[in-house]
């Protein structure tokens, strides 16, 4: 298989320009991340690269700032709650829509994918307009509801893909062996689509944690999320403190992604 | 025992289908209440003022030169970003699709790392890189390519550079998926039939990869049309896009009619383009692969 | 309805009355009637798309019929959910649960029935022994070969003493040797358990080998139901004659009182039905005959087209004067081989009156 993929009819030398071009594109893709991390360890008030010496000054000031830690806690709460709302709702919807043979299922599915298509700015002003009337502006509930709507399409698409790969005969067998539909789903289907569920949850977490535009409208003042607070302070100053937050965000995301990957790999190893 | 009548059996079947459909109702209700109804409401607001039905909000969009300029800049920047992502993304996706799988996965990780990094973090990074005293200017000056620092940020070039970086993964992933699915035997067949390599590429590979290019381009273009965060930060208020005007109308002027009308126009364009994607490549496939 | 009828008793008879399932305008099951005796091994045989799998899935409860009646013993199960039917199902792809070990797979139905631990262990051991997989309990499904997976699926389907065992082309993924071996194994297992078994296949040879009775199904209707020998020797229609075994069918002359083929009377043992319209010629029932025509034979003149050596037999193809091609099988002992005519020689093919079958287009 491996050999079929690479094409022996063209030499590496003739492709040199392609390699160089792609290397440049790869640098373009990675440079921002690679530059931010060292900058966060700079002792200077100003941004410098490479930093003249290493210091944890900006991390200390962050952890000592109740404003930043408070915003981080709000972001984490919102993201965890969004996972808890969007994942089960998305799994139920994906399963129901996959196996209900009703014509309307297709329509419902399209409706559930809409948040992915509608520009976030429109979602944001719509949500703001509604929440202002329901007194949900600047509440965690409101933020979680809005983020769950944004996360649902990801959960549904990822879980549906998992269900499509799943051999539905297994659920039929489980039912013939005496399991009710619910029991069959819980004991046979769910354990096997677990990698999809994990990545759906990860998507939901990041969707919420990284979201800015809706938060700009519905989480202001003391209920600001971390990203919202970053966005606001970016307009005032380009401080290395932001680099420190960015570094923390990058590491958090990668750890989460690695965890998801490890769990998926664990499943695979179990299978082989 | 008598056979069961069709009505009773049909009732059972309908109940089961409804039970399954009902599983999607909590998700649907959430989307309906939090998204569909408010957006419908905005749609309604765009057609009324204090005297009732009106098209004045739309008329203003049409007549006011400032709005025309905003739309022009929005479409222009989206178009530029789309073209640049194709230019940067196509060769990369091509190389990845030709590599052995294991090497391709490493390459894809390079594409996915920024994809998984916070959008705001990446925007911030570009702000740092592109400043007058930033790394890009200082590198160019130390190499002797320029004498004076370039104005790379708080203008169109900063906006476009940042957006291209954010959007590139959205282009590379569908392109890669399309190119991987092209049978490598086809190129070998063309070459064995006497086509020179470049000719085989342009007559066989390029046309087959076209659906990926179109799908990726539409995806990038759509996202760009409604983009707010990155152009706001990197444009520094000097580049006005539709999304910013919507936000301004809604929050600063509380002019919901104007904000809604702009939103409706943006939404309609987006949905039309999205429909076009769906005809070319179903969204599930795009997402499922990425 | 008492619950003991649904659980635990092997060999429950099955009654199917006027079972209908339509998809749009297509009638997948066209008002089917069928009675299966308790403990019987019945095969549903038909080409793909004939409705055989639809019927099996309806009996299992995975497909809801539009109307009709389905009874296990005296219990009406037509509207019963699958998990209350007490059926064992074996799928073509086995559908073993990959996240469970062999023993966990087999224990699954027992756990659902809240059996206690010692009982579960005992039954799992019994079932694994039954399919000759003692000691495989701790293996992962991925460590098993195709044939072993098949056995686990069987063990799982019978461990809880279902009243009915349903099998949907369970052997089609196995290679020929293993398949033939498993046919005998399944047959043996059936005799041991005495559970009413419905077996779906499109392989007529498998159906002939394994079944007490075969129900041939086509376009959602039963073309014929009967014992293997009856179906082979007395097909009720052109479809059954062609589907079971190899056969060339020659059309009789139209509008004749007595059956004739190209003007010559066709001799038969029994008087054919009025609507009979084809002579059935099976390769092993016809042979090359001499010029002088025996009174007991129907003869067909033609040219020897081809001789194919197949190991256990030689297949000859003979082109008749009307252009039709007949096939006949000859043994491969030296004497028979030496007596074979050359290619392109004129030959005479004979079919004895006792073996002469005449079938109608459609069963009456």
PDB file of N, CA and C in Angstrom, chain B residues 92-179:
ATOM      1  N   UNK B  92       0.715  22.501  -1.533  1.00  0.00           N
ATOM      2  CA  UNK B  92       0.916  21.789  -0.271  1.00  0.00           C
ATOM      3  C   UNK B  92       0.050  20.528  -0.232  1.00  0.00           C
ATOM      4  N   UNK B  93      -1.234  20.692  -0.570  1.00  0.00           N
ATOM      5  CA  UNK B  93      -2.135  19.538  -0.562  1.00  0.00           C
ATOM      6  C   UNK B  93      -1.662  18.498  -1.573  1.00  0.00           C
ATOM      7  N   UNK B  94      -1.178  18.975  -2.721  1.00  0.00           N
ATOM      8  CA  UNK B  94      -0.698  18.051  -3.749  1.00  0.00           C
ATOM      9  C   UNK B  94       0.474  17.229  -3.230  1.00  0.00           C
ATOM     10  N   UNK B  95       1.451  17.922  -2.640  1.00  0.00           N
ATOM     11  CA  UNK B  95       2.617  17.210  -2.120  1.00  0.00           C
ATOM     12  C   UNK B  95       2.187  16.193  -1.050  1.00  0.00           C
ATOM     13  N   UNK B  96       1.320  16.624  -0.140  1.00  0.00           N
ATOM     14  CA  UNK B  96       0.867  15.722   0.920  1.00  0.00           C
ATOM     15  C   UNK B  96       0.164  14.500   0.342  1.00  0.00           C
ATOM     16  N   UNK B  97      -0.615  14.730  -0.723  1.00  0.00           N
ATOM     17  CA  UNK B  97      -1.374  13.606  -1.289  1.00  0.00           C
ATOM     18  C   UNK B  97      -0.462  12.619  -2.000  1.00  0.00           C
ATOM     19  N   UNK B  98       0.749  13.080  -2.382  1.00  0.00           N
ATOM     20  CA  UNK B  98       1.673  12.193  -3.088  1.00  0.00           C
ATOM     21  C   UNK B  98       2.611  11.463  -2.131  1.00  0.00           C
ATOM     22  N   UNK B  99       2.690  11.965  -0.882  1.00  0.00           N
ATOM     23  CA  UNK B  99       3.616  11.361   0.075  1.00  0.00           C
ATOM     24  C   UNK B  99       3.064  10.026   0.574  1.00  0.00           C
ATOM     25  N   UNK B 100       3.953   9.144   1.049  1.00  0.00           N
ATOM     26  CA  UNK B 100       3.469   7.946   1.731  1.00  0.00           C
ATOM     27  C   UNK B 100       2.631   8.367   2.932  1.00  0.00           C
ATOM     28  N   UNK B 101       1.676   7.504   3.324  1.00  0.00           N
ATOM     29  CA  UNK B 101       0.702   7.926   4.329  1.00  0.00           C
ATOM     30  C   UNK B 101       1.319   8.452   5.615  1.00  0.00           C
ATOM     31  N   UNK B 102       2.365   7.787   6.072  1.00  0.00           N
ATOM     32  CA  UNK B 102       2.914   8.184   7.361  1.00  0.00           C
ATOM     33  C   UNK B 102       3.502   9.593   7.297  1.00  0.00           C
ATOM     34  N   UNK B 103       4.222   9.891   6.203  1.00  0.00           N
ATOM     35  CA  UNK B 103       4.783  11.235   6.036  1.00  0.00           C
ATOM     36  C   UNK B 103       3.653  12.249   5.870  1.00  0.00           C
ATOM     37  N   UNK B 104       2.583  11.843   5.175  1.00  0.00           N
ATOM     38  CA  UNK B 104       1.459  12.748   4.949  1.00  0.00           C
ATOM     39  C   UNK B 104       0.810  13.132   6.276  1.00  0.00           C
ATOM     40  N   UNK B 105       0.765  12.184   7.216  1.00  0.00           N
ATOM     41  CA  UNK B 105       0.136  12.477   8.505  1.00  0.00           C
ATOM     42  C   UNK B 105       0.948  13.533   9.266  1.00  0.00           C
ATOM     43  N   UNK B 106       2.277  13.439   9.155  1.00  0.00           N
ATOM     44  CA  UNK B 106       3.122  14.459   9.786  1.00  0.00           C
ATOM     45  C   UNK B 106       2.842  15.815   9.145  1.00  0.00           C
ATOM     46  N   UNK B 107       2.763  15.822   7.826  1.00  0.00           N
ATOM     47  CA  UNK B 107       2.478  17.066   7.114  1.00  0.00           C
ATOM     48  C   UNK B 107       1.129  17.634   7.497  1.00  0.00           C
ATOM     49  N   UNK B 108       0.128  16.754   7.619  1.00  0.00           N
ATOM     50  CA  UNK B 108      -1.214  17.211   7.983  1.00  0.00           C
ATOM     51  C   UNK B 108      -1.216  17.799   9.391  1.00  0.00           C
ATOM     52  N   UNK B 109      -0.364  17.250  10.253  1.00  0.00           N
ATOM     53  CA  UNK B 109      -0.286  17.791  11.615  1.00  0.00           C
ATOM     54  C   UNK B 109       0.159  19.247  11.573  1.00  0.00           C
ATOM     55  N   UNK B 110       1.095  19.545  10.664  1.00  0.00           N
ATOM     56  CA  UNK B 110       1.537  20.925  10.513  1.00  0.00           C
ATOM     57  C   UNK B 110       0.357  21.820  10.130  1.00  0.00           C
ATOM     58  N   UNK B 111      -0.538  21.276   9.298  1.00  0.00           N
ATOM     59  CA  UNK B 111      -1.713  22.042   8.895  1.00  0.00           C
ATOM     60  C   UNK B 111      -2.703  22.147  10.057  1.00  0.00           C
ATOM     61  N   UNK B 112      -2.801  21.066  10.841  1.00  0.00           N
ATOM     62  CA  UNK B 112      -3.815  21.023  11.883  1.00  0.00           C
ATOM     63  C   UNK B 112      -3.412  21.764  13.148  1.00  0.00           C
ATOM     64  N   UNK B 113      -2.108  21.882  13.404  1.00  0.00           N
ATOM     65  CA  UNK B 113      -1.675  22.580  14.621  1.00  0.00           C
ATOM     66  C   UNK B 113      -2.273  23.980  14.701  1.00  0.00           C
ATOM     67  N   UNK B 114      -2.094  24.813  13.660  1.00  0.00           N
ATOM     68  CA  UNK B 114      -2.736  26.129  13.745  1.00  0.00           C
ATOM     69  C   UNK B 114      -4.265  26.026  13.780  1.00  0.00           C
ATOM     70  N   UNK B 115      -4.805  25.029  13.103  1.00  0.00           N
ATOM     71  CA  UNK B 115      -6.256  24.833  13.056  1.00  0.00           C
ATOM     72  C   UNK B 115      -6.808  24.668  14.467  1.00  0.00           C
ATOM     73  N   UNK B 116      -6.041  23.970  15.319  1.00  0.00           N
ATOM     74  CA  UNK B 116      -6.497  23.724  16.678  1.00  0.00           C
ATOM     75  C   UNK B 116      -6.105  24.838  17.646  1.00  0.00           C
ATOM     76  N   UNK B 117      -5.306  25.781  17.161  1.00  0.00           N
ATOM     77  CA  UNK B 117      -4.890  26.869  18.042  1.00  0.00           C
ATOM     78  C   UNK B 117      -5.959  27.953  18.041  1.00  0.00           C
ATOM     79  N   UNK B 118      -6.167  28.537  19.185  1.00  0.00           N
ATOM     80  CA  UNK B 118      -7.165  29.598  19.316  1.00  0.00           C
ATOM     81  C   UNK B 118      -7.001  30.649  18.219  1.00  0.00           C
ATOM     82  N   UNK B 119      -8.120  31.012  17.625  1.00  0.00           N
ATOM     83  CA  UNK B 119      -8.124  32.016  16.567  1.00  0.00           C
ATOM     84  C   UNK B 119      -7.565  33.341  17.065  1.00  0.00           C
ATOM     85  N   UNK B 120      -7.912  33.654  18.284  1.00  0.00           N
ATOM     86  CA  UNK B 120      -7.458  34.913  18.851  1.00  0.00           C
ATOM     87  C   UNK B 120      -5.946  34.901  19.072  1.00  0.00           C
ATOM     88  N   UNK B 121      -5.429  33.759  19.476  1.00  0.00           N
ATOM     89  CA  UNK B 121      -3.987  33.629  19.688  1.00  0.00           C
ATOM     90  C   UNK B 121      -3.240  33.847  18.381  1.00  0.00           C
ATOM     91  N   UNK B 122      -3.765  33.245  17.325  1.00  0.00           N
ATOM     92  CA  UNK B 122      -3.091  33.385  16.026  1.00  0.00           C
ATOM     93  C   UNK B 122      -3.165  34.818  15.535  1.00  0.00           C
ATOM     94  N   UNK B 123      -4.325  35.442  15.741  1.00  0.00           N
ATOM     95  CA  UNK B 123      -4.470  36.839  15.334  1.00  0.00           C
ATOM     96  C   UNK B 123      -3.470  37.712  16.088  1.00  0.00           C
ATOM     97  N   UNK B 124      -3.373  37.459  17.386  1.00  0.00           N
ATOM     98  CA  UNK B 124      -2.437  38.199  18.219  1.00  0.00           C
ATOM     99  C   UNK B 124      -1.007  37.996  17.714  1.00  0.00           C
ATOM    100  N   UNK B 125      -0.684  36.763  17.388  1.00  0.00           N
ATOM    101  CA  UNK B 125       0.663  36.468  16.914  1.00  0.00           C
ATOM    102  C   UNK B 125       0.992  37.276  15.659  1.00  0.00           C
ATOM    103  N   UNK B 126       0.027  37.389  14.771  1.00  0.00           N
ATOM    104  CA  UNK B 126       0.292  38.161  13.551  1.00  0.00           C
ATOM    105  C   UNK B 126       0.453  39.648  13.851  1.00  0.00           C
ATOM    106  N   UNK B 127      -0.303  40.093  14.821  1.00  0.00           N
ATOM    107  CA  UNK B 127      -0.168  41.485  15.234  1.00  0.00           C
ATOM    108  C   UNK B 127       1.273  41.740  15.679  1.00  0.00           C
ATOM    109  N   UNK B 128       1.799  40.791  16.455  1.00  0.00           N
ATOM    110  CA  UNK B 128       3.165  40.918  16.955  1.00  0.00           C
ATOM    111  C   UNK B 128       4.179  40.836  15.805  1.00  0.00           C
ATOM    112  N   UNK B 129       3.955  39.860  14.923  1.00  0.00           N
ATOM    113  CA  UNK B 129       4.917  39.634  13.835  1.00  0.00           C
ATOM    114  C   UNK B 129       4.956  40.792  12.851  1.00  0.00           C
ATOM    115  N   UNK B 130       3.803  41.409  12.611  1.00  0.00           N
ATOM    116  CA  UNK B 130       3.710  42.366  11.497  1.00  0.00           C
ATOM    117  C   UNK B 130       3.900  43.825  11.921  1.00  0.00           C
ATOM    118  N   UNK B 131       4.080  44.072  13.243  1.00  0.00           N
ATOM    119  CA  UNK B 131       4.269  45.464  13.681  1.00  0.00           C
ATOM    120  C   UNK B 131       5.456  46.124  12.977  1.00  0.00           C
ATOM    121  N   UNK B 132       5.527  47.449  13.134  1.00  0.00           N
ATOM    122  CA  UNK B 132       6.669  48.177  12.524  1.00  0.00           C
ATOM    123  C   UNK B 132       7.999  47.625  13.014  1.00  0.00           C
ATOM    124  N   UNK B 133       8.055  47.313  14.332  1.00  0.00           N
ATOM    125  CA  UNK B 133       9.295  46.752  14.865  1.00  0.00           C
ATOM    126  C   UNK B 133       9.203  45.243  15.020  1.00  0.00           C
ATOM    127  N   UNK B 134       8.258  44.654  14.346  1.00  0.00           N
ATOM    128  CA  UNK B 134       8.022  43.229  14.501  1.00  0.00           C
ATOM    129  C   UNK B 134       9.065  42.374  13.801  1.00  0.00           C
ATOM    130  N   UNK B 135       8.922  41.085  13.977  1.00  0.00           N
ATOM    131  CA  UNK B 135       9.927  40.146  13.490  1.00  0.00           C
ATOM    132  C   UNK B 135      10.061  40.178  11.971  1.00  0.00           C
ATOM    133  N   UNK B 136       8.928  40.337  11.277  1.00  0.00           N
ATOM    134  CA  UNK B 136       8.981  40.323   9.814  1.00  0.00           C
ATOM    135  C   UNK B 136       9.775  41.505   9.300  1.00  0.00           C
ATOM    136  N   UNK B 137       9.449  42.705   9.809  1.00  0.00           N
ATOM    137  CA  UNK B 137      10.170  43.903   9.368  1.00  0.00           C
ATOM    138  C   UNK B 137      11.644  43.837   9.737  1.00  0.00           C
ATOM    139  N   UNK B 138      11.936  43.410  10.978  1.00  0.00           N
ATOM    140  CA  UNK B 138      13.347  43.406  11.383  1.00  0.00           C
ATOM    141  C   UNK B 138      14.139  42.381  10.574  1.00  0.00           C
ATOM    142  N   UNK B 139      13.528  41.246  10.249  1.00  0.00           N
ATOM    143  CA  UNK B 139      14.223  40.253   9.425  1.00  0.00           C
ATOM    144  C   UNK B 139      14.507  40.807   8.036  1.00  0.00           C
ATOM    145  N   UNK B 140      13.476  41.414   7.438  1.00  0.00           N
ATOM    146  CA  UNK B 140      13.639  41.947   6.088  1.00  0.00           C
ATOM    147  C   UNK B 140      14.725  43.029   6.063  1.00  0.00           C
ATOM    148  N   UNK B 141      14.755  43.862   7.126  1.00  0.00           N
ATOM    149  CA  UNK B 141      15.743  44.930   7.162  1.00  0.00           C
ATOM    150  C   UNK B 141      17.152  44.382   7.371  1.00  0.00           C
ATOM    151  N   UNK B 142      17.271  43.382   8.237  1.00  0.00           N
ATOM    152  CA  UNK B 142      18.610  42.832   8.479  1.00  0.00           C
ATOM    153  C   UNK B 142      19.115  42.082   7.250  1.00  0.00           C
ATOM    154  N   UNK B 143      18.200  41.602   6.433  1.00  0.00           N
ATOM    155  CA  UNK B 143      18.622  40.954   5.185  1.00  0.00           C
ATOM    156  C   UNK B 143      18.909  41.977   4.098  1.00  0.00           C
ATOM    157  N   UNK B 144      18.625  43.229   4.402  1.00  0.00           N
ATOM    158  CA  UNK B 144      18.893  44.285   3.429  1.00  0.00           C
ATOM    159  C   UNK B 144      17.881  44.357   2.302  1.00  0.00           C
ATOM    160  N   UNK B 145      16.750  43.716   2.446  1.00  0.00           N
ATOM    161  CA  UNK B 145      15.745  43.746   1.384  1.00  0.00           C
ATOM    162  C   UNK B 145      15.014  45.081   1.406  1.00  0.00           C
ATOM    163  N   UNK B 146      14.783  45.624   2.601  1.00  0.00           N
ATOM    164  CA  UNK B 146      14.142  46.940   2.709  1.00  0.00           C
ATOM    165  C   UNK B 146      14.975  47.824   3.634  1.00  0.00           C
ATOM    166  N   UNK B 147      14.819  49.130   3.464  1.00  0.00           N
ATOM    167  CA  UNK B 147      15.529  50.072   4.334  1.00  0.00           C
ATOM    168  C   UNK B 147      14.598  50.590   5.423  1.00  0.00           C
ATOM    169  N   UNK B 148      13.368  50.876   5.022  1.00  0.00           N
ATOM    170  CA  UNK B 148      12.375  51.407   5.948  1.00  0.00           C
ATOM    171  C   UNK B 148      11.413  50.291   6.316  1.00  0.00           C
ATOM    172  N   UNK B 149      10.942  50.223   7.594  1.00  0.00           N
ATOM    173  CA  UNK B 149       9.938  49.201   7.922  1.00  0.00           C
ATOM    174  C   UNK B 149       8.654  49.402   7.103  1.00  0.00           C
ATOM    175  N   UNK B 150       8.063  48.290   6.668  1.00  0.00           N
ATOM    176  CA  UNK B 150       6.825  48.352   5.886  1.00  0.00           C
ATOM    177  C   UNK B 150       5.634  48.473   6.828  1.00  0.00           C
ATOM    178  N   UNK B 151       4.582  49.103   6.330  1.00  0.00           N
ATOM    179  CA  UNK B 151       3.335  49.142   7.097  1.00  0.00           C
ATOM    180  C   UNK B 151       2.539  47.880   6.789  1.00  0.00           C
ATOM    181  N   UNK B 152       2.733  46.875   7.611  1.00  0.00           N
ATOM    182  CA  UNK B 152       2.128  45.574   7.305  1.00  0.00           C
ATOM    183  C   UNK B 152       0.828  45.342   8.059  1.00  0.00           C
ATOM    184  N   UNK B 153       0.570  46.137   9.086  1.00  0.00           N
ATOM    185  CA  UNK B 153      -0.598  45.857   9.894  1.00  0.00           C
ATOM    186  C   UNK B 153      -1.418  47.130  10.049  1.00  0.00           C
ATOM    187  N   UNK B 154      -2.658  46.972  10.524  1.00  0.00           N
ATOM    188  CA  UNK B 154      -3.645  48.055  10.572  1.00  0.00           C
ATOM    189  C   UNK B 154      -3.949  48.559   9.170  1.00  0.00           C
ATOM    190  N   UNK B 155      -3.915  47.674   8.199  1.00  0.00           N
ATOM    191  CA  UNK B 155      -4.322  48.000   6.832  1.00  0.00           C
ATOM    192  C   UNK B 155      -4.737  46.707   6.139  1.00  0.00           C
ATOM    193  N   UNK B 156      -5.035  46.813   4.847  1.00  0.00           N
ATOM    194  CA  UNK B 156      -5.550  45.660   4.116  1.00  0.00           C
ATOM    195  C   UNK B 156      -4.572  44.490   4.135  1.00  0.00           C
ATOM    196  N   UNK B 157      -3.268  44.792   3.998  1.00  0.00           N
ATOM    197  CA  UNK B 157      -2.317  43.670   3.900  1.00  0.00           C
ATOM    198  C   UNK B 157      -2.313  42.861   5.199  1.00  0.00           C
ATOM    199  N   UNK B 158      -2.377  43.529   6.337  1.00  0.00           N
ATOM    200  CA  UNK B 158      -2.416  42.820   7.604  1.00  0.00           C
ATOM    201  C   UNK B 158      -3.650  41.948   7.700  1.00  0.00           C
ATOM    202  N   UNK B 159      -4.809  42.524   7.314  1.00  0.00           N
ATOM    203  CA  UNK B 159      -6.066  41.777   7.358  1.00  0.00           C
ATOM    204  C   UNK B 159      -5.967  40.528   6.496  1.00  0.00           C
ATOM    205  N   UNK B 160      -5.456  40.719   5.279  1.00  0.00           N
ATOM    206  CA  UNK B 160      -5.414  39.586   4.347  1.00  0.00           C
ATOM    207  C   UNK B 160      -4.429  38.518   4.824  1.00  0.00           C
ATOM    208  N   UNK B 161      -3.249  38.942   5.300  1.00  0.00           N
ATOM    209  CA  UNK B 161      -2.266  37.957   5.772  1.00  0.00           C
ATOM    210  C   UNK B 161      -2.852  37.127   6.917  1.00  0.00           C
ATOM    211  N   UNK B 162      -3.455  37.817   7.888  1.00  0.00           N
ATOM    212  CA  UNK B 162      -4.037  37.102   9.030  1.00  0.00           C
ATOM    213  C   UNK B 162      -5.139  36.157   8.605  1.00  0.00           C
ATOM    214  N   UNK B 163      -6.026  36.635   7.711  1.00  0.00           N
ATOM    215  CA  UNK B 163      -7.147  35.795   7.297  1.00  0.00           C
ATOM    216  C   UNK B 163      -6.667  34.593   6.488  1.00  0.00           C
ATOM    217  N   UNK B 164      -5.667  34.806   5.648  1.00  0.00           N
ATOM    218  CA  UNK B 164      -5.137  33.676   4.870  1.00  0.00           C
ATOM    219  C   UNK B 164      -4.614  32.597   5.819  1.00  0.00           C
ATOM    220  N   UNK B 165      -3.924  33.036   6.875  1.00  0.00           N
ATOM    221  CA  UNK B 165      -3.383  32.068   7.823  1.00  0.00           C
ATOM    222  C   UNK B 165      -4.486  31.289   8.513  1.00  0.00           C
ATOM    223  N   UNK B 166      -5.566  31.995   8.897  1.00  0.00           N
ATOM    224  CA  UNK B 166      -6.675  31.329   9.577  1.00  0.00           C
ATOM    225  C   UNK B 166      -7.378  30.352   8.626  1.00  0.00           C
ATOM    226  N   UNK B 167      -7.494  30.762   7.358  1.00  0.00           N
ATOM    227  CA  UNK B 167      -8.324  30.013   6.408  1.00  0.00           C
ATOM    228  C   UNK B 167      -7.591  28.873   5.701  1.00  0.00           C
ATOM    229  N   UNK B 168      -6.263  28.914   5.722  1.00  0.00           N
ATOM    230  CA  UNK B 168      -5.506  27.936   4.930  1.00  0.00           C
ATOM    231  C   UNK B 168      -5.891  26.479   5.261  1.00  0.00           C
ATOM    232  N   UNK B 169      -6.032  26.106   6.526  1.00  0.00           N
ATOM    233  CA  UNK B 169      -6.435  24.714   6.798  1.00  0.00           C
ATOM    234  C   UNK B 169      -7.779  24.346   6.166  1.00  0.00           C
ATOM    235  N   UNK B 170      -8.714  25.306   6.130  1.00  0.00           N
ATOM    236  CA  UNK B 170     -10.021  25.030   5.530  1.00  0.00           C
ATOM    237  C   UNK B 170      -9.894  24.734   4.035  1.00  0.00           C
ATOM    238  N   UNK B 171      -8.827  25.235   3.428  1.00  0.00           N
ATOM    239  CA  UNK B 171      -8.590  24.955   2.016  1.00  0.00           C
ATOM    240  C   UNK B 171      -7.833  23.636   1.856  1.00  0.00           C
ATOM    241  N   UNK B 172      -6.811  23.445   2.675  1.00  0.00           N
ATOM    242  CA  UNK B 172      -5.932  22.288   2.474  1.00  0.00           C
ATOM    243  C   UNK B 172      -6.664  20.971   2.768  1.00  0.00           C
ATOM    244  N   UNK B 173      -7.496  20.950   3.816  1.00  0.00           N
ATOM    245  CA  UNK B 173      -8.112  19.683   4.194  1.00  0.00           C
ATOM    246  C   UNK B 173      -9.047  19.111   3.123  1.00  0.00           C
ATOM    247  N   UNK B 174     -10.014  19.898   2.595  1.00  0.00           N
ATOM    248  CA  UNK B 174     -10.825  19.317   1.508  1.00  0.00           C
ATOM    249  C   UNK B 174     -10.014  19.009   0.255  1.00  0.00           C
ATOM    250  N   UNK B 175      -9.024  19.862  -0.028  1.00  0.00           N
ATOM    251  CA  UNK B 175      -8.168  19.597  -1.197  1.00  0.00           C
ATOM    252  C   UNK B 175      -7.447  18.266  -1.030  1.00  0.00           C
ATOM    253  N   UNK B 176      -6.876  18.070   0.158  1.00  0.00           N
ATOM    254  CA  UNK B 176      -6.139  16.834   0.416  1.00  0.00           C
ATOM    255  C   UNK B 176      -7.064  15.631   0.271  1.00  0.00           C
ATOM    256  N   UNK B 177      -8.267  15.736   0.848  1.00  0.00           N
ATOM    257  CA  UNK B 177      -9.212  14.615   0.774  1.00  0.00           C
ATOM    258  C   UNK B 177      -9.538  14.278  -0.681  1.00  0.00           C
ATOM    259  N   UNK B 178      -9.772  15.321  -1.484  1.00  0.00           N
ATOM    260  CA  UNK B 178     -10.094  15.086  -2.894  1.00  0.00           C
ATOM    261  C   UNK B 178      -8.910  14.449  -3.625  1.00  0.00           C
ATOM    262  N   UNK B 179      -7.722  14.990  -3.376  1.00  0.00           N
ATOM    263  CA  UNK B 179      -6.549  14.500  -4.108  1.00  0.00           C
ATOM    264  C   UNK B 179      -6.181  13.077  -3.702  1.00  0.00           C
TER     265      UNK B 179
END
